[in-house]
mmCIF file of C-alpha atoms in Angstrom:
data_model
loop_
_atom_site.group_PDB
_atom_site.id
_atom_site.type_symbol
_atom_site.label_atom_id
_atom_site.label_comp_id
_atom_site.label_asym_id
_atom_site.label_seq_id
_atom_site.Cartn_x
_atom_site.Cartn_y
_atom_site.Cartn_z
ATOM 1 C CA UNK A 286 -4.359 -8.432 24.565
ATOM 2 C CA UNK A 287 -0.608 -8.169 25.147
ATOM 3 C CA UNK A 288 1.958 -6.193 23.132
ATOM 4 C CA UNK A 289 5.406 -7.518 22.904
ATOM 5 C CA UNK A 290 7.665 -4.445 21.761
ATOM 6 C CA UNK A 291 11.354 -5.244 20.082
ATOM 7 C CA UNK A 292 13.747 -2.558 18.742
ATOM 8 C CA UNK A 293 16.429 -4.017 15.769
ATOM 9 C CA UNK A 294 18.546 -2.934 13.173
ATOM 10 C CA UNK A 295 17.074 -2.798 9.597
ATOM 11 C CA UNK A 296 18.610 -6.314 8.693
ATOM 12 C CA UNK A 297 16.454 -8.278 11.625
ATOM 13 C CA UNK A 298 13.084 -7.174 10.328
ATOM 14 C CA UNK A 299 12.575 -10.014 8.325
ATOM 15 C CA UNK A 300 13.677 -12.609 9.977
ATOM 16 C CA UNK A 301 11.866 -10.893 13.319
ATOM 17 C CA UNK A 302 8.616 -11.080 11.321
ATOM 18 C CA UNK A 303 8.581 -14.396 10.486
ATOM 19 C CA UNK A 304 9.459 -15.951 14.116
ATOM 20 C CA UNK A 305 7.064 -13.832 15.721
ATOM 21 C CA UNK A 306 4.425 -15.129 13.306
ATOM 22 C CA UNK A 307 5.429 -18.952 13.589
ATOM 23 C CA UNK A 308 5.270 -18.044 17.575
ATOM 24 C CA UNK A 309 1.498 -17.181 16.648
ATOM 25 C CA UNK A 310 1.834 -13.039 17.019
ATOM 26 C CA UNK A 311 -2.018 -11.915 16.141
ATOM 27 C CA UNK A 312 -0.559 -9.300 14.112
ATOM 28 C CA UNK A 313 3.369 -7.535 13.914
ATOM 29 C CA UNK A 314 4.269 -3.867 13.003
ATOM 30 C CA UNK A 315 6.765 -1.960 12.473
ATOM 31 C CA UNK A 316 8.031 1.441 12.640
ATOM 32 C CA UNK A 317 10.848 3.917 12.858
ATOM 33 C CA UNK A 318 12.011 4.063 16.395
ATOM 34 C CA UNK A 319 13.512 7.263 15.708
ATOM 35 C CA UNK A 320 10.002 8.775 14.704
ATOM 36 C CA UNK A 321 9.715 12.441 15.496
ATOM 37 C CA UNK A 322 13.506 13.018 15.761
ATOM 38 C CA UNK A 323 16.218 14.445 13.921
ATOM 39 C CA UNK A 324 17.115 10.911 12.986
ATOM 40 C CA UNK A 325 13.891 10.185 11.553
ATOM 41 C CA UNK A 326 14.024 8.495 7.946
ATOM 42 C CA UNK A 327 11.353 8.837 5.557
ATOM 43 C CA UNK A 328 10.209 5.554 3.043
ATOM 44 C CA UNK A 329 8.461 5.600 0.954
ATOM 45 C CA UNK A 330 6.609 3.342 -1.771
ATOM 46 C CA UNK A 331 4.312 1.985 -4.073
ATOM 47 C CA UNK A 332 1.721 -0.567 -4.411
ATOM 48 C CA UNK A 333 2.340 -3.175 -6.630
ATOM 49 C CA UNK A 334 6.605 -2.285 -6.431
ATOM 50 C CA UNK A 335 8.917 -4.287 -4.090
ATOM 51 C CA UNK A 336 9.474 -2.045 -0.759
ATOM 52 C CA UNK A 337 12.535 0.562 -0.389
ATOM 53 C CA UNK A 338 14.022 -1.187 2.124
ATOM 54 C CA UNK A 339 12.309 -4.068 5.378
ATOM 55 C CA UNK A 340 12.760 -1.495 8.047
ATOM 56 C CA UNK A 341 14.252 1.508 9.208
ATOM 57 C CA UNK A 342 17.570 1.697 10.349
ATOM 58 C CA UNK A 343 16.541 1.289 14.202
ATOM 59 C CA UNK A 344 13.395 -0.279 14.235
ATOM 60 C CA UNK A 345 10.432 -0.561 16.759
ATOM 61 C CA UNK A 346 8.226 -3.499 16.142
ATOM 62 C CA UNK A 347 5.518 -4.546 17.828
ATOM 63 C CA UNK A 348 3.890 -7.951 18.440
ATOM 64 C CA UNK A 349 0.393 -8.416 19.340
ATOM 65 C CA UNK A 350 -0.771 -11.614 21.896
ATOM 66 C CA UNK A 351 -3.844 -12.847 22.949
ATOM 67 C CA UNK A 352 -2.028 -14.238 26.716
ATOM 68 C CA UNK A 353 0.571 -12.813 28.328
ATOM 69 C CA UNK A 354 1.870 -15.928 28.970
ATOM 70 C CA UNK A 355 2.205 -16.229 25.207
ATOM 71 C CA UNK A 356 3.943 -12.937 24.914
ATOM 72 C CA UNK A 357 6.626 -14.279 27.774
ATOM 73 C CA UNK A 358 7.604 -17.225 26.461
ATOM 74 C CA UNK A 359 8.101 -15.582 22.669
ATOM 75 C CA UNK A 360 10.435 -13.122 24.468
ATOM 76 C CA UNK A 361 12.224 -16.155 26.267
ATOM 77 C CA UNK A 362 12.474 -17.888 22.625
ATOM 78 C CA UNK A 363 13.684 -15.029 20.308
ATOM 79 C CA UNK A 364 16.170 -13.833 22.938
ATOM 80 C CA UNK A 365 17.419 -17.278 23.108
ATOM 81 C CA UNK A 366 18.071 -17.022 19.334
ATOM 82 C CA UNK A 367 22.124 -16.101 16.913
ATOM 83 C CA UNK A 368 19.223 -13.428 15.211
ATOM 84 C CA UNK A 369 18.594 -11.969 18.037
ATOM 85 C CA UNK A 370 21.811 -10.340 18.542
ATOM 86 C CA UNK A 371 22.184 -6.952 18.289
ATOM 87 C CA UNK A 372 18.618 -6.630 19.216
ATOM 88 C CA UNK A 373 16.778 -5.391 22.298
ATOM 89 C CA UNK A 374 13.546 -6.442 24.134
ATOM 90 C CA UNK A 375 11.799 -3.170 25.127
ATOM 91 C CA UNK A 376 9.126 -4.882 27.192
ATOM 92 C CA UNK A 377 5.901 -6.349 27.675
ATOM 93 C CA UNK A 378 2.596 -4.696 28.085
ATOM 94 C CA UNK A 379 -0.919 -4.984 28.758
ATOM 95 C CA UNK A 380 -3.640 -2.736 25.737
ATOM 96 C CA UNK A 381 -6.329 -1.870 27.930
ATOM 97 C CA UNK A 382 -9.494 -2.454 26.786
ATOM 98 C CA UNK A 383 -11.052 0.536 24.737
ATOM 99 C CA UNK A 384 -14.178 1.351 22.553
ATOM 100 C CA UNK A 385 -12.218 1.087 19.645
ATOM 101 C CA UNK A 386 -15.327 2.158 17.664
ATOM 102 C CA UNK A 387 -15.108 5.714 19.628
ATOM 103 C CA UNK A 388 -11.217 5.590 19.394
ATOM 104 C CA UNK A 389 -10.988 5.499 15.639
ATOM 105 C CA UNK A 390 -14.259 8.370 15.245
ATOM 106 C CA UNK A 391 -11.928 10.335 17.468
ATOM 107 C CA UNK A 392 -8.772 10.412 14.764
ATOM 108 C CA UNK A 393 -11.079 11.606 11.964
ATOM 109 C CA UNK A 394 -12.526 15.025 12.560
ATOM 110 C CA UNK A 395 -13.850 17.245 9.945
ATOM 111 C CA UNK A 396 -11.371 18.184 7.346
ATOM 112 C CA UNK A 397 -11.101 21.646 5.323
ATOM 113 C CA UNK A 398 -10.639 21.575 1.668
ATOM 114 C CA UNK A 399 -11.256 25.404 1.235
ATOM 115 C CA UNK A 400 -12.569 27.632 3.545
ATOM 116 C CA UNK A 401 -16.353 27.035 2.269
ATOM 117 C CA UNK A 402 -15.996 23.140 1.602
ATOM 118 C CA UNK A 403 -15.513 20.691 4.130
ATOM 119 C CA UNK A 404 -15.182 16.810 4.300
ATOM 120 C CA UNK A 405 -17.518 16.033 7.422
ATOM 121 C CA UNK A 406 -17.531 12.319 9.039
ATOM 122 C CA UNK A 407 -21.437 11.433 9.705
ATOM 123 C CA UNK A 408 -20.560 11.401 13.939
ATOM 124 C CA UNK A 409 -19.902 15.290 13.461
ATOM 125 C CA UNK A 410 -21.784 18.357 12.880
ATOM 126 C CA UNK A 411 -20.455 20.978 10.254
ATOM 127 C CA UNK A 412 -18.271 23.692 10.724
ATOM 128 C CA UNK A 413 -20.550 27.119 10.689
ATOM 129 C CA UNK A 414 -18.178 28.348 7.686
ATOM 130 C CA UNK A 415 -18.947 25.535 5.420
ATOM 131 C CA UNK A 416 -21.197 26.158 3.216
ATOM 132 C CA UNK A 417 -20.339 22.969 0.964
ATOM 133 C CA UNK A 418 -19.894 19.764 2.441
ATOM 134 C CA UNK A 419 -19.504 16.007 1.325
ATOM 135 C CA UNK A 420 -19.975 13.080 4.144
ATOM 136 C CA UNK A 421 -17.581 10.203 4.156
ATOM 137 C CA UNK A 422 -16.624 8.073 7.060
ATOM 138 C CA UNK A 423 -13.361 6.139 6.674
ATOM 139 C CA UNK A 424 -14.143 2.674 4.750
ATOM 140 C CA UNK A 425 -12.663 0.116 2.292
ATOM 141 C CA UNK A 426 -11.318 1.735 -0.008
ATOM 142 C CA UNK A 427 -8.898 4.785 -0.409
ATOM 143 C CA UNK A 428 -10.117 8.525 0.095
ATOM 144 C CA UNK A 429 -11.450 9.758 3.119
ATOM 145 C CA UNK A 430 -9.685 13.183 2.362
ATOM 146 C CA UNK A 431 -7.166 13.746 4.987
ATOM 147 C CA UNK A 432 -4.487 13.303 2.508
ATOM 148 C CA UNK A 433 -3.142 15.898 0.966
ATOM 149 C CA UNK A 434 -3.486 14.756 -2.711
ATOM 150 C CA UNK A 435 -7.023 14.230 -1.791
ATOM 151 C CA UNK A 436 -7.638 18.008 -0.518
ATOM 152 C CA UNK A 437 -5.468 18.944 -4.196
ATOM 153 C CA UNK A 438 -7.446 17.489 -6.047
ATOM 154 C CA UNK A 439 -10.782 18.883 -4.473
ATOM 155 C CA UNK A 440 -9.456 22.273 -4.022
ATOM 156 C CA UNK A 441 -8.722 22.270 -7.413
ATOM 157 C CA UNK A 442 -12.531 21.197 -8.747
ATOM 158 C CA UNK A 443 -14.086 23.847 -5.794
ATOM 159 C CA UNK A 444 -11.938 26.627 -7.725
ATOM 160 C CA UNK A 445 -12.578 25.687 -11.111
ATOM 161 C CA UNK A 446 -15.583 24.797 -11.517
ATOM 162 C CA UNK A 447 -17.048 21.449 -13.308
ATOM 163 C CA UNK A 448 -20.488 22.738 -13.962
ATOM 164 C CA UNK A 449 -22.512 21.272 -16.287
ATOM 165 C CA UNK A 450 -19.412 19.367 -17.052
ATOM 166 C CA UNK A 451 -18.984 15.003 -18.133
ATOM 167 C CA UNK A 452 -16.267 14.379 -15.955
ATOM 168 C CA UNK A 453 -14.320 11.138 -15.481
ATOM 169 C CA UNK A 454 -12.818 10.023 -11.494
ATOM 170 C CA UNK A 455 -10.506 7.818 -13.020
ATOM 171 C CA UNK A 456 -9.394 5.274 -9.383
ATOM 172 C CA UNK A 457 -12.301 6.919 -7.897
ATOM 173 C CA UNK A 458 -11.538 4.669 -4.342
ATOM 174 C CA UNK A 459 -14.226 5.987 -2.269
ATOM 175 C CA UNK A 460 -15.786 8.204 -4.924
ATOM 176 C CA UNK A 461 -14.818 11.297 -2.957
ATOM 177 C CA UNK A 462 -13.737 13.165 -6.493
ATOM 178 C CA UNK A 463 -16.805 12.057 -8.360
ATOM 179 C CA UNK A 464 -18.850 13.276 -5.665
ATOM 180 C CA UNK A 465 -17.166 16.591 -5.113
ATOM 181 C CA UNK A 466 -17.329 17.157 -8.774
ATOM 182 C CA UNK A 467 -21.300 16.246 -8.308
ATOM 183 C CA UNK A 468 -21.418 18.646 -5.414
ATOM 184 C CA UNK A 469 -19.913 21.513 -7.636
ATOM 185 C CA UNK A 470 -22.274 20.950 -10.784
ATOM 186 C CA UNK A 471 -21.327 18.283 -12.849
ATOM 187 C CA UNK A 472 -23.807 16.370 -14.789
ATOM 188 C CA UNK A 473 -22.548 13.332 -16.389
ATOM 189 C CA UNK A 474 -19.848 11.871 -13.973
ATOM 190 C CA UNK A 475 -18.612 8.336 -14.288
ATOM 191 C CA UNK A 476 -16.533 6.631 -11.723
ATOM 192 C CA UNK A 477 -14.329 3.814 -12.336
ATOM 193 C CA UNK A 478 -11.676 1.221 -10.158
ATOM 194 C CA UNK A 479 -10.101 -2.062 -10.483
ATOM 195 C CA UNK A 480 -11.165 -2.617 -7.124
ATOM 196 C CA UNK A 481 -15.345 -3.786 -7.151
ATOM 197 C CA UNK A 482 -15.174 -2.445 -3.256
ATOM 198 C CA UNK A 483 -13.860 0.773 -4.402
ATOM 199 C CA UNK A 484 -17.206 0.170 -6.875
ATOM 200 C CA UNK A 485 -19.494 -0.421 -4.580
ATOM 201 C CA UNK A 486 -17.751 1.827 -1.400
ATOM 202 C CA UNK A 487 -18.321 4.906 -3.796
ATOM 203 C CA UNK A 488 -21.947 3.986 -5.143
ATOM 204 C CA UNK A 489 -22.842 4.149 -1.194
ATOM 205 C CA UNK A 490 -20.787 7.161 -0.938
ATOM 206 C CA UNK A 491 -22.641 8.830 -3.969
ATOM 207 C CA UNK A 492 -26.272 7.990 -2.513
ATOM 208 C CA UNK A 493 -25.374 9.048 1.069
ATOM 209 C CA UNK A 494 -24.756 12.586 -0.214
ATOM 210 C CA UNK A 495 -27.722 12.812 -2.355
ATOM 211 C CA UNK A 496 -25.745 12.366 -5.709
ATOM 212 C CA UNK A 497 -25.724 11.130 -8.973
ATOM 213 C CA UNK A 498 -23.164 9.089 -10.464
ATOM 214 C CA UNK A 499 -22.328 5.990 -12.541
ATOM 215 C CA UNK A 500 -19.310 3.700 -10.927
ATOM 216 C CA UNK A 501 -18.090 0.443 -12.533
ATOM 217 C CA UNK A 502 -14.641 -1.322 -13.157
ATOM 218 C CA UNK A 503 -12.769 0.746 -15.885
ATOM 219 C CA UNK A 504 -14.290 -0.256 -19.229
ATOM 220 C CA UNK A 505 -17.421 1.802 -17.806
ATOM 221 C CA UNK A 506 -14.961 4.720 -19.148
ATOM 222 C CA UNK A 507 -16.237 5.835 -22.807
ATOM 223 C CA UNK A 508 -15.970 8.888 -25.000
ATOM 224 C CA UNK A 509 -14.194 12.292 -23.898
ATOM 225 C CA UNK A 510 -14.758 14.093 -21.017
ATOM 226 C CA UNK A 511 -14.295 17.925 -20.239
ATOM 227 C CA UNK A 512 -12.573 16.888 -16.695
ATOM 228 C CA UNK A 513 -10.754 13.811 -15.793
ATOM 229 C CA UNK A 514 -9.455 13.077 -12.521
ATOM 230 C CA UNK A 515 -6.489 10.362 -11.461
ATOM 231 C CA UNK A 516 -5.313 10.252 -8.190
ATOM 232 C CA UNK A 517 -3.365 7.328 -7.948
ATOM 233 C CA UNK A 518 0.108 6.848 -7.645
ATOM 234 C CA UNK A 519 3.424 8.099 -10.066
ATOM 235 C CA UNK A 520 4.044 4.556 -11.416
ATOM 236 C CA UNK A 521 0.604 3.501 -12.515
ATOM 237 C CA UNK A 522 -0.035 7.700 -14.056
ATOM 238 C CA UNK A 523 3.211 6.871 -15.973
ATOM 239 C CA UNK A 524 1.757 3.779 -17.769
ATOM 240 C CA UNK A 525 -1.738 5.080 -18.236
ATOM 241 C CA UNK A 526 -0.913 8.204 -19.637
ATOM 242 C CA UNK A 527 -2.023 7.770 -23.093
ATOM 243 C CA UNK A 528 -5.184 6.006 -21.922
ATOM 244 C CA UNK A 529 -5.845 9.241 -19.782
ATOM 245 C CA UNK A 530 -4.821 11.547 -22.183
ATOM 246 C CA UNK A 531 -7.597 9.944 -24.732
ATOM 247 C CA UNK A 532 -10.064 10.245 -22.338
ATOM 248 C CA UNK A 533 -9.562 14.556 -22.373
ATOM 249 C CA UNK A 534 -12.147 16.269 -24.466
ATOM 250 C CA UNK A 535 -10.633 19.445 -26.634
ATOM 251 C CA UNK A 536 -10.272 22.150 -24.067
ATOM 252 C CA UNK A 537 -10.570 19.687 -21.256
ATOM 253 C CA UNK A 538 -8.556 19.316 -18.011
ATOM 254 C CA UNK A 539 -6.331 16.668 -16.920
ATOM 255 C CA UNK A 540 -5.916 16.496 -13.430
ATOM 256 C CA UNK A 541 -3.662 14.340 -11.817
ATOM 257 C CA UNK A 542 -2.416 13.340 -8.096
ATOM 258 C CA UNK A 543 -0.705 10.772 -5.873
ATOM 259 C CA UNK A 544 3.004 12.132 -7.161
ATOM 260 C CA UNK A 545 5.768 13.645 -5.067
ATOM 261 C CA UNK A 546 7.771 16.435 -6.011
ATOM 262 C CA UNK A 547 10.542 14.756 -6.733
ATOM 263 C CA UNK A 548 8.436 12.839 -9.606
ATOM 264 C CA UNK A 549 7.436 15.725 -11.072
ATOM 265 C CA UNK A 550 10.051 15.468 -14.208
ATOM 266 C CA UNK A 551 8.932 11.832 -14.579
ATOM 267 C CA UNK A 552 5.692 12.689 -14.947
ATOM 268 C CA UNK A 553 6.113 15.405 -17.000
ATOM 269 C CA UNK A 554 8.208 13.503 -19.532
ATOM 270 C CA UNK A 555 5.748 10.543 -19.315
ATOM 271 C CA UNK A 556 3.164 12.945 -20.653
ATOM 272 C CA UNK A 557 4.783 15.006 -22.864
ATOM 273 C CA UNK A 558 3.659 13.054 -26.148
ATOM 274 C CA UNK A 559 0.436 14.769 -25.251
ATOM 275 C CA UNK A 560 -0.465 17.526 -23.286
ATOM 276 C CA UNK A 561 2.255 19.802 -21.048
ATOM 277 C CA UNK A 562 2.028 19.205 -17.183
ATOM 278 C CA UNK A 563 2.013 21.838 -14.799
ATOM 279 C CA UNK A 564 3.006 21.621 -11.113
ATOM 280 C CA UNK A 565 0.005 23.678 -9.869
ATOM 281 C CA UNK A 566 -0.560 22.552 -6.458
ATOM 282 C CA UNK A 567 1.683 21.447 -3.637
ATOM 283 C CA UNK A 568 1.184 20.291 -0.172
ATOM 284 C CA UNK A 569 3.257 18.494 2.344
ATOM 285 C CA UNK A 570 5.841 16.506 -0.173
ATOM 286 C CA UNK A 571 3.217 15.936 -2.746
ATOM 287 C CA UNK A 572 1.670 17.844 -5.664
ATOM 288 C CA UNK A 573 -0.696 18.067 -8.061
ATOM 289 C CA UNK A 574 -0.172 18.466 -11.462
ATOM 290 C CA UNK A 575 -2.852 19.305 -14.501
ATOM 291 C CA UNK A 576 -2.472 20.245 -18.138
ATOM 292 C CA UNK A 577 -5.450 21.828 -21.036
ATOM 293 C CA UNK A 578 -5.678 19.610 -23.928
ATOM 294 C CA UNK A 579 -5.967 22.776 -26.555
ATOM 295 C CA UNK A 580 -6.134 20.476 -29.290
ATOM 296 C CA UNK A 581 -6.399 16.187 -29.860
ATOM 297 C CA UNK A 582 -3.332 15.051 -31.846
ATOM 298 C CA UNK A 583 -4.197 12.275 -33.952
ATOM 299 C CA UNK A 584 -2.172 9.630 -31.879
ATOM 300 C CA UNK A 585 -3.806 10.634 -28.735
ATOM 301 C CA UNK A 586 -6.353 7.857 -28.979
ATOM 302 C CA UNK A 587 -6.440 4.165 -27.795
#
C-alpha cells in the first residue's frame, strides 16, 4: 500500500475528495494539520446532522493506493488541476506491512472506571486492584469504554448502586451499561438500539461476561424502571425526552450522557417539563447529567 499525503485549505476538501476517489484512492482521510498545536481547531458533530464545516482550516488528507505507480500519476493529475491551487503535495510513501491485528490490540489497554472496576480487553490480564471487571474488545457497535461519557456513566452505576434494581440501557451499543449495571446487581435489565448489530454485539457482550440481560430494537422497552440509562448524543436526548422521562419509575434515576458542557442549558430546558437535570459528572469537554423523578406528573407518559 501507498499513502499519498496533501495539505489544503478548508474550501479544497471537497472537491479533493471526490478526484481522489474518481482516481480510485482505496480510502481518503482527513485531518487537522495543525493537530497538537496552538492552532489546533476542535469540530465537532452529530450523527444524523450535516457536518460543522468539510475540513479544518489547513488540512492534511491522506490517500490510500494499492501501486505506487497509482499514487504517482494521481499526484501528476491533481497538481495539474485550477483546484489544486493553493494546495501542497506533502509526498508519497510506502505503509509497511504490519500485523494490524496486534497493532489495533496494542491501542486498547485496560481502562479504569473507578479504582475497583476496570474495562479489560480479552488479550489482557486484570489489573491486581480490580476487583470488578467487565470484558469487551472493540466491535461493531459503540462502547468499548475509553470514552469519557462511557466511564460517566459507569462510574456513576459503580457508586450508586442498581441492586436488585429493573433498569433500562436505553442505545445500549455494545451493552457495556446493561452489563455494568448486571455486574453491580441488577435483576431485570433490558437493553435496547435501533441498530440490530448493536442487538446482537451486546447479547454476545452479555454472555461473554456471564450475564443476564434482554436486548432488542426499542419497543422491547415496557413499563417503568428504577434506572434508565441514555448515552447517546444531545440532539437525539432532546427529542426523546418525554419518551425517557416515561420510562422513570417514582424515585427512579435518569441518567443521561453523550452531551458537552456547552449543551448543558439545552438539555436542561429540553427536560424541564419533567424532572430537573443536574450536571453531576464532567470529564474532558463532556458531562453527565441525571435527575430523581420524586413524583410522575400526569403528562409524563407516552
Amino acid at each position: 500500500m501507498h499513502e499519498l499525503s496533501l495539505l489544503c485549505p478548508e474550501d479544497r476538501v471537497d472537491v479533493l475528495s471526490d478526484a481522489l476517489d474518481a482516481l480510485d484512492a482505496l480510502s481518503v482521510s482527513v485531518e487537522d494539520a495543525d493537530a497538537q498545536t496552538p492552532a489546533e481547531q476542535a469540530l465537532f458533530g452529530e450523527p444524523g446532522m450535516p457536518p460543522p464545516k468539510d475540513g479544518w482550516q489547513r488540512s492534511r488528507m491522506v490517500a490510500l493506493f494499492a501501486q505506487e505507480a497509482a499514487a504517482k500519476e494521481a499526484a501528476v493529475l491533481l497538481g495539474a488541476q485550477d483546484f489544486f491551487e493553493d494546495c501542497q503535495l506533502l509526498g508519497i510513501q510506502t505503509v509497511e506491512d504490519q500485523d494490524w491485528v496486534r497493532l489495533t490490540q496494542s491501542q486498547f489497554a485496560p481502562v479504569e472506571v473507578t479504582p475497583e472496576f476496570w474495562i479489560v480487553p480479552t488479550w489482557h490480564e486484570p489489573p491486581e486492584q480490580a476487583r470488578q471487571i467487565i470484558r469487551l474488545d472493540p466491535g461493531l457497535a459503540f462502547g468499548t469504554g475509553t470514552h469519557p461519557t462511557t466511564r460517566m456513566c459507569l462510574r456513576w452505576i459503580a457508586q450508586h448502586g442498581v441492586q436488585g434494581q429493573r433498569v433500562l440501557d436505553y442505545g445500549c451499543g455494545s451493552g457495556i451499561l446493561a452489563i455494568g449495571a448486571a455486574k453491580y446487581g441488577a435483576t431485570n435489565i433490558d437493553a435496547v438500539d435501533i441498530d440490530d448489530a448493536a442487538v446482537t454485539s451486546t447479547e454476545l457482550n452479555a454472555q461473554a461476561n456471564g450475564v443476564q440481560l434482554k436486548a432488542g430494537l426499542p419497543d422491547k422497552a415496557q413499563g417503568h424502571y428504577q434506572t434508565v440509562l441514555a448515552n447517546i448524543l444531545a440532539t437525539p436526548l432532546k427529542v426523546l425526552a418525554p419518551l425517557l422521562c416515561s420510562y422513570v419509575a417514582p424515585g427512579g434515576h435518569l441518567v443521561l450522557a453523550g452531551i458537552l458542557e456547552r449543551q448543558a442549558e439545552q438539555l436542561q430546558a429540553a427536560y424541564a417539563p419533567w424532572v430537573a437535570l443536574e450536571v453531576t459528572d464532567t470529564q474532558e469537554g463532556w458531562i453527565l447529567m441525571t435527575a430523581k423523578l420524586l413524583a410522575r406528573p400526569a403528562e409524563c407518559t407516552l
